[in-house]
Amino acid sequence: MSAQTVTETAPVIDVVGLRKSFGSNEVLKGIDLSVNAGEVISLIGPSGSGKSTILRCLNRLEDPTSGTVRVAGFDLTDPKVDINEVRRHVGMVFQHFNLFPNMSVIENVMLAPVETKKRSKDEARKQALALLERVGLKEKADARPSQLSGGQKQRVAIARALAMEPGIMLFDEATSALDPEMVGEVLEVIRELAQTGITMVLVTHEMGFAREVCDRVVFMADGVVCEEGAPEQVFGNPQTPRLQEFLSKVL
Ligand SMILES: Nc1ncnc2c1ncn2[C@@H]1O[C@H](COP(=O)(O)OP(=O)(O)OP(=O)(O)O)[C@@H](O)[C@H]1O
């Protein structure tokens, strides 16, 4: 199944009435979320509010209990949609890197294009080296992930996701597992990426970053979106008591 034509104004992510339960625990209670091409948004909110679950529904790592989720023109609630096809358009970076430990850095970056895009090894190697250069790790191409710092591993994970040339990138707390001194180097890579026109959704606890880099901030609590808007509006003049309380704890 191919992606439908996405017009310039159509949202590339369109979530309507998304509900998700784990057993009797309803974690998402009717989420509406629309993201336009090139928009960079952050999902913020207290621990357990459902931020990662939304992100996982955008890549069908979780199936919604009800509601619709359209991403890159695909209806993810349609069982006939080939998820591998969807994931060519949607890259994801996780908190814990998920690199293959028995492969070198460059092999990690080359793997998906060779296997799923049928790219030649030479071509994939060239692309991988360019991506590693972009994240400042060309000299680590032949190292194993175990020889890298957390920040370096995460930059490799970003390069690996970019190797599929996705139009959408999802970041699930990409810096939460890092030592504080490594957070900046990863945020810098994400910051540069945000300026390239790629659509990005970031679950983050880095409020300063969300404020500076994102076009829109979406605040969630208890499985619902409580407030959203431009960062200066959301951080500068929070309307809901829940957001005020949250910001008073994290800022
Ligand atoms: N696979 C699962 N099985 C059962 N419960 C789950 C599962 N995944 C998430 N949950 C529950 O759903 C709720 C929301 O989790 P989620 O990870 O989406 O929150 P979050 O806002 O991203 O939190 P944090 O900021 O701590 O990562 C939590 O109560 C969590 O325990």
Tab-separated table of C-alpha atoms and ligand atoms in Angstrom:
chain	number	residue	atom	x	y	z
A	1	MET	CA	0.000	0.000	0.000
A	2	SER	CA	1.476	3.356	-0.921
A	3	ALA	CA	1.234	6.624	0.976
A	4	GLN	CA	-1.537	8.869	-0.220
A	5	THR	CA	-0.541	12.134	-1.764
A	6	VAL	CA	-0.028	14.611	1.046
A	7	THR	CA	-0.921	18.137	0.068
A	8	GLU	CA	1.211	20.963	1.394
A	9	THR	CA	-1.358	22.033	3.933
A	10	ALA	CA	-2.512	18.584	5.054
A	11	PRO	CA	-1.150	17.500	8.426
A	12	VAL	CA	1.452	14.733	8.162
A	13	ILE	CA	0.349	13.472	11.567
A	14	ASP	CA	-3.346	13.494	12.350
A	15	VAL	CA	-4.570	11.835	15.518
A	16	VAL	CA	-8.278	11.953	16.356
A	17	GLY	CA	-9.931	10.626	19.501
A	18	LEU	CA	-7.009	8.347	20.376
A	19	ARG	CA	-7.673	6.114	23.348
A	20	LYS	CA	-5.316	3.479	24.697
A	21	SER	CA	-5.833	1.154	27.625
A	22	PHE	CA	-3.499	-1.373	29.178
A	23	GLY	CA	-5.943	-3.749	30.856
A	24	SER	CA	-8.224	-1.581	32.970
A	25	ASN	CA	-5.756	1.328	32.955
A	26	GLU	CA	-6.862	3.917	30.405
A	27	VAL	CA	-3.658	5.765	29.617
A	28	LEU	CA	-4.830	7.918	26.690
A	29	LYS	CA	-8.314	9.351	27.042
A	30	GLY	CA	-9.165	10.847	23.685
A	31	ILE	CA	-6.173	12.628	22.178
A	32	ASP	CA	-6.475	14.929	19.170
A	33	LEU	CA	-3.156	15.968	17.714
A	34	SER	CA	-2.333	17.405	14.343
A	35	VAL	CA	1.178	18.152	13.091
A	36	ASN	CA	1.954	19.930	9.838
A	37	ALA	CA	4.873	19.156	7.546
A	38	GLY	CA	8.051	20.733	8.879
A	39	GLU	CA	6.607	21.455	12.312
A	40	VAL	CA	8.693	20.643	15.383
A	41	ILE	CA	6.618	19.911	18.458
A	42	SER	CA	7.412	18.742	21.939
A	43	LEU	CA	5.181	16.675	24.193
A	44	ILE	CA	5.704	17.605	27.807
A	45	GLY	CA	4.015	16.573	31.022
A	46	PRO	CA	4.359	14.641	34.253
A	47	SER	CA	5.715	11.120	34.348
A	48	GLY	CA	3.039	8.603	33.385
A	49	SER	CA	0.832	11.120	31.574
A	50	GLY	CA	0.987	9.092	28.349
A	51	LYS	CA	3.569	10.964	26.256
A	52	SER	CA	5.586	7.911	25.184
A	53	THR	CA	2.416	5.943	24.528
A	54	ILE	CA	1.290	8.567	21.998
A	55	LEU	CA	4.665	8.429	20.280
A	56	ARG	CA	4.527	4.633	20.157
A	57	CYS	CA	1.066	4.806	18.578
A	58	LEU	CA	2.549	7.024	15.828
A	59	ASN	CA	4.853	4.195	14.778
A	60	ARG	CA	2.471	1.347	15.576
A	61	LEU	CA	4.652	0.078	18.388
A	62	GLU	CA	1.308	0.208	20.194
A	63	ASP	CA	-2.142	-0.255	18.680
A	64	PRO	CA	-4.810	2.220	19.767
A	65	THR	CA	-7.804	0.900	21.653
A	66	SER	CA	-9.914	3.332	19.588
A	67	GLY	CA	-9.551	6.470	17.529
A	68	THR	CA	-7.698	7.129	14.300
A	69	VAL	CA	-3.998	7.711	13.725
A	70	ARG	CA	-2.863	8.896	10.320
A	71	VAL	CA	0.870	9.303	9.739
A	72	ALA	CA	2.534	10.233	6.428
A	73	GLY	CA	-0.717	9.459	4.639
A	74	PHE	CA	-1.133	5.998	6.166
A	75	ASP	CA	-4.057	5.007	8.357
A	76	LEU	CA	-2.273	3.079	11.110
A	77	THR	CA	-5.519	1.601	12.359
A	78	ASP	CA	-5.988	-0.178	9.029
A	79	PRO	CA	-4.597	-3.698	9.499
A	80	LYS	CA	-3.809	-3.902	5.773
A	81	VAL	CA	-1.217	-1.136	6.059
A	82	ASP	CA	2.321	-2.541	5.903
A	83	ILE	CA	4.098	-1.127	8.935
A	84	ASN	CA	7.518	-1.555	7.317
A	85	GLU	CA	6.375	0.789	4.590
A	86	VAL	CA	5.228	3.310	7.217
A	87	ARG	CA	8.548	3.120	9.051
A	88	ARG	CA	10.395	4.178	5.905
A	89	HIS	CA	8.748	7.541	6.446
A	90	VAL	CA	8.995	7.668	10.227
A	91	GLY	CA	12.309	7.428	12.094
A	92	MET	CA	12.355	6.867	15.824
A	93	VAL	CA	15.033	7.494	18.423
A	94	PHE	CA	14.626	5.848	21.812
A	95	GLN	CA	15.892	6.646	25.274
A	96	HIS	CA	18.132	3.563	25.317
A	97	PHE	CA	19.669	3.838	21.818
A	98	ASN	CA	18.842	0.224	20.778
A	99	LEU	CA	22.032	-0.160	18.715
A	100	PHE	CA	23.113	-3.621	17.609
A	101	PRO	CA	26.083	-4.377	19.907
A	102	ASN	CA	27.772	-6.901	17.612
A	103	MET	CA	27.957	-4.541	14.672
A	104	SER	CA	30.256	-1.603	14.148
A	105	VAL	CA	28.886	1.922	14.234
A	106	ILE	CA	28.808	2.189	10.445
A	107	GLU	CA	27.159	-1.224	10.068
A	108	ASN	CA	24.424	-0.077	12.443
A	109	VAL	CA	23.788	2.965	10.244
A	110	MET	CA	23.934	1.016	6.955
A	111	LEU	CA	21.762	-1.901	7.940
A	112	ALA	CA	18.248	-0.625	7.268
A	113	PRO	CA	18.935	1.001	3.876
A	114	VAL	CA	20.705	-2.158	2.661
A	115	GLU	CA	18.014	-4.497	3.946
A	116	THR	CA	14.855	-2.547	3.295
A	117	LYS	CA	15.752	-0.086	0.547
A	118	LYS	CA	17.906	-2.609	-1.305
A	119	ARG	CA	20.676	-0.039	-1.482
A	120	SER	CA	24.124	-1.327	-2.544
A	121	LYS	CA	26.639	-1.675	0.285
A	122	ASP	CA	28.955	0.892	-1.325
A	123	GLU	CA	26.210	3.430	-1.624
A	124	ALA	CA	24.931	2.765	1.911
A	125	ARG	CA	28.476	3.075	3.304
A	126	LYS	CA	28.934	6.447	1.599
A	127	GLN	CA	25.626	7.695	2.962
A	128	ALA	CA	26.402	6.333	6.447
A	129	LEU	CA	29.779	8.098	6.511
A	130	ALA	CA	28.134	11.365	5.514
A	131	LEU	CA	25.553	10.955	8.278
A	132	LEU	CA	28.218	10.078	10.835
A	133	GLU	CA	30.090	13.200	9.801
A	134	ARG	CA	26.911	15.202	10.267
A	135	VAL	CA	26.560	13.969	13.864
A	136	GLY	CA	30.308	14.456	14.468
A	137	LEU	CA	31.265	10.773	14.635
A	138	LYS	CA	32.931	9.920	11.346
A	139	GLU	CA	36.087	8.861	13.165
A	140	LYS	CA	34.094	6.294	15.175
A	141	ALA	CA	32.733	4.496	12.094
A	142	ASP	CA	34.555	1.246	12.833
A	143	ALA	CA	34.116	1.298	16.624
A	144	ARG	CA	31.647	-0.948	18.428
A	145	PRO	CA	28.782	0.708	20.312
A	146	SER	CA	30.325	-0.520	23.585
A	147	GLN	CA	33.337	1.722	22.914
A	148	LEU	CA	31.193	4.857	22.767
A	149	SER	CA	29.854	7.213	25.410
A	150	GLY	CA	26.071	7.472	25.890
A	151	GLY	CA	25.956	10.748	23.979
A	152	GLN	CA	27.910	9.228	21.105
A	153	LYS	CA	25.630	6.173	21.042
A	154	GLN	CA	22.610	8.415	20.823
A	155	ARG	CA	24.141	10.386	17.969
A	156	VAL	CA	24.712	7.091	16.122
A	157	ALA	CA	21.072	6.185	16.782
A	158	ILE	CA	20.022	9.492	15.217
A	159	ALA	CA	22.265	8.853	12.189
A	160	ARG	CA	20.759	5.383	11.872
A	161	ALA	CA	17.216	6.755	11.872
A	162	LEU	CA	18.187	9.416	9.307
A	163	ALA	CA	19.649	6.783	6.983
A	164	MET	CA	16.111	5.865	5.974
A	165	GLU	CA	15.575	9.495	4.914
A	166	PRO	CA	12.329	9.798	6.861
A	167	GLY	CA	10.078	12.833	6.569
A	168	ILE	CA	9.116	12.463	10.223
A	169	MET	CA	11.337	11.855	13.245
A	170	LEU	CA	10.055	10.812	16.668
A	171	PHE	CA	12.276	11.256	19.718
A	172	ASP	CA	11.271	9.417	22.868
A	173	GLU	CA	13.185	11.065	25.702
A	174	ALA	CA	16.367	10.907	23.656
A	175	THR	CA	18.464	12.544	26.365
A	176	SER	CA	16.896	11.129	29.533
A	177	ALA	CA	19.356	8.250	29.905
A	178	LEU	CA	22.439	10.424	29.385
A	179	ASP	CA	24.851	11.877	31.892
A	180	PRO	CA	24.220	15.636	32.122
A	181	GLU	CA	27.460	16.537	30.331
A	182	MET	CA	26.350	14.553	27.268
A	183	VAL	CA	22.864	15.983	26.968
A	184	GLY	CA	24.083	19.144	25.190
A	185	GLU	CA	25.881	17.315	22.375
A	186	VAL	CA	22.741	15.317	21.506
A	187	LEU	CA	20.441	18.329	21.772
A	188	GLU	CA	22.777	20.194	19.424
A	189	VAL	CA	22.321	17.497	16.760
A	190	ILE	CA	18.538	17.588	17.236
A	191	ARG	CA	18.583	21.381	17.116
A	192	GLU	CA	20.380	21.318	13.745
A	193	LEU	CA	17.944	18.716	12.468
A	194	ALA	CA	14.994	20.896	13.464
A	195	GLN	CA	16.238	23.532	11.030
A	196	THR	CA	16.180	21.183	8.036
A	197	GLY	CA	12.430	21.100	7.519
A	198	ILE	CA	11.917	17.576	8.819
A	199	THR	CA	8.756	17.076	10.882
A	200	MET	CA	9.652	16.204	14.459
A	201	VAL	CA	7.773	15.149	17.578
A	202	LEU	CA	9.864	15.086	20.725
A	203	VAL	CA	8.923	13.723	24.106
A	204	THR	CA	11.281	15.627	26.330
A	205	HIS	CA	11.951	16.751	29.863
A	206	GLU	CA	14.285	19.483	28.554
A	207	MET	CA	12.043	22.515	28.958
A	208	GLY	CA	14.706	25.001	27.834
A	209	PHE	CA	15.157	23.046	24.636
A	210	ALA	CA	11.401	22.796	24.023
A	211	ARG	CA	11.117	26.521	24.531
A	212	GLU	CA	13.960	27.442	22.187
A	213	VAL	CA	13.657	24.912	19.401
A	214	CYS	CA	10.032	23.822	19.052
A	215	ASP	CA	7.304	25.531	17.060
A	216	ARG	CA	4.638	24.195	19.405
A	217	VAL	CA	4.501	22.673	22.860
A	218	VAL	CA	1.792	20.187	23.850
A	219	PHE	CA	1.259	19.698	27.571
A	220	MET	CA	-0.340	16.446	28.699
A	221	ALA	CA	-1.583	15.271	32.054
A	222	ASP	CA	-3.490	12.099	32.921
A	223	GLY	CA	-3.945	10.997	29.331
A	224	VAL	CA	-5.379	14.218	27.944
A	225	VAL	CA	-3.917	17.275	26.231
A	226	CYS	CA	-4.394	20.099	28.719
A	227	GLU	CA	-2.775	22.940	26.843
A	228	GLU	CA	-0.899	23.571	23.626
A	229	GLY	CA	0.527	26.488	21.784
A	230	ALA	CA	3.666	28.378	20.864
A	231	PRO	CA	6.404	27.964	23.496
A	232	GLU	CA	6.310	31.605	24.568
A	233	GLN	CA	2.575	31.328	25.127
A	234	VAL	CA	2.685	27.984	26.969
A	235	PHE	CA	5.724	28.748	29.124
A	236	GLY	CA	5.179	32.479	29.451
A	237	ASN	CA	1.537	32.489	30.367
A	238	PRO	CA	0.312	29.022	31.328
A	239	GLN	CA	-3.462	28.919	31.376
A	240	THR	CA	-4.203	25.720	33.257
A	241	PRO	CA	-3.409	25.142	36.944
A	242	ARG	CA	-1.992	21.734	36.005
A	243	LEU	CA	0.580	23.268	33.678
A	244	GLN	CA	1.423	25.943	36.253
A	245	GLU	CA	1.998	23.254	38.844
A	246	PHE	CA	4.092	21.149	36.443
A	247	LEU	CA	6.271	24.084	35.416
A	248	SER	CA	6.767	25.150	39.016
A	249	LYS	CA	8.327	21.738	39.655
A	250	VAL	CA	10.510	21.445	36.552
A	251	LEU	CA	11.672	24.978	35.822
B	1	LIG	N1	3.175	-1.826	27.776
B	1	LIG	C1	2.542	-1.336	28.848
B	1	LIG	N2	1.825	-2.141	29.660
B	1	LIG	C2	1.145	-1.647	30.742
B	1	LIG	N3	1.168	-0.346	31.093
B	1	LIG	C3	1.874	0.497	30.326
B	1	LIG	C4	2.599	0.053	29.175
B	1	LIG	N4	3.197	1.127	28.603
B	1	LIG	C5	2.880	2.194	29.377
B	1	LIG	N5	2.092	1.812	30.383
B	1	LIG	C6	1.525	2.713	31.435
B	1	LIG	O1	0.940	3.801	30.777
B	1	LIG	C7	1.125	4.996	31.532
B	1	LIG	C8	1.713	6.051	30.636
B	1	LIG	O2	3.037	5.662	30.287
B	1	LIG	P1	3.946	6.539	29.315
B	1	LIG	O3	5.267	5.855	29.241
B	1	LIG	O4	3.222	6.809	28.064
B	1	LIG	O5	4.065	7.887	30.158
B	1	LIG	P2	5.059	9.097	29.958
B	1	LIG	O6	4.235	10.326	30.070
B	1	LIG	O7	5.851	8.920	28.725
B	1	LIG	O8	5.967	8.967	31.262
B	1	LIG	P3	7.550	9.236	31.491
B	1	LIG	O9	7.751	10.705	31.355
B	1	LIG	O10	7.787	8.746	32.881
B	1	LIG	O11	8.256	8.410	30.469
B	1	LIG	C9	1.970	4.616	32.740
B	1	LIG	O12	1.113	4.430	33.830
B	1	LIG	C10	2.601	3.311	32.325
B	1	LIG	O13	2.847	2.498	33.423
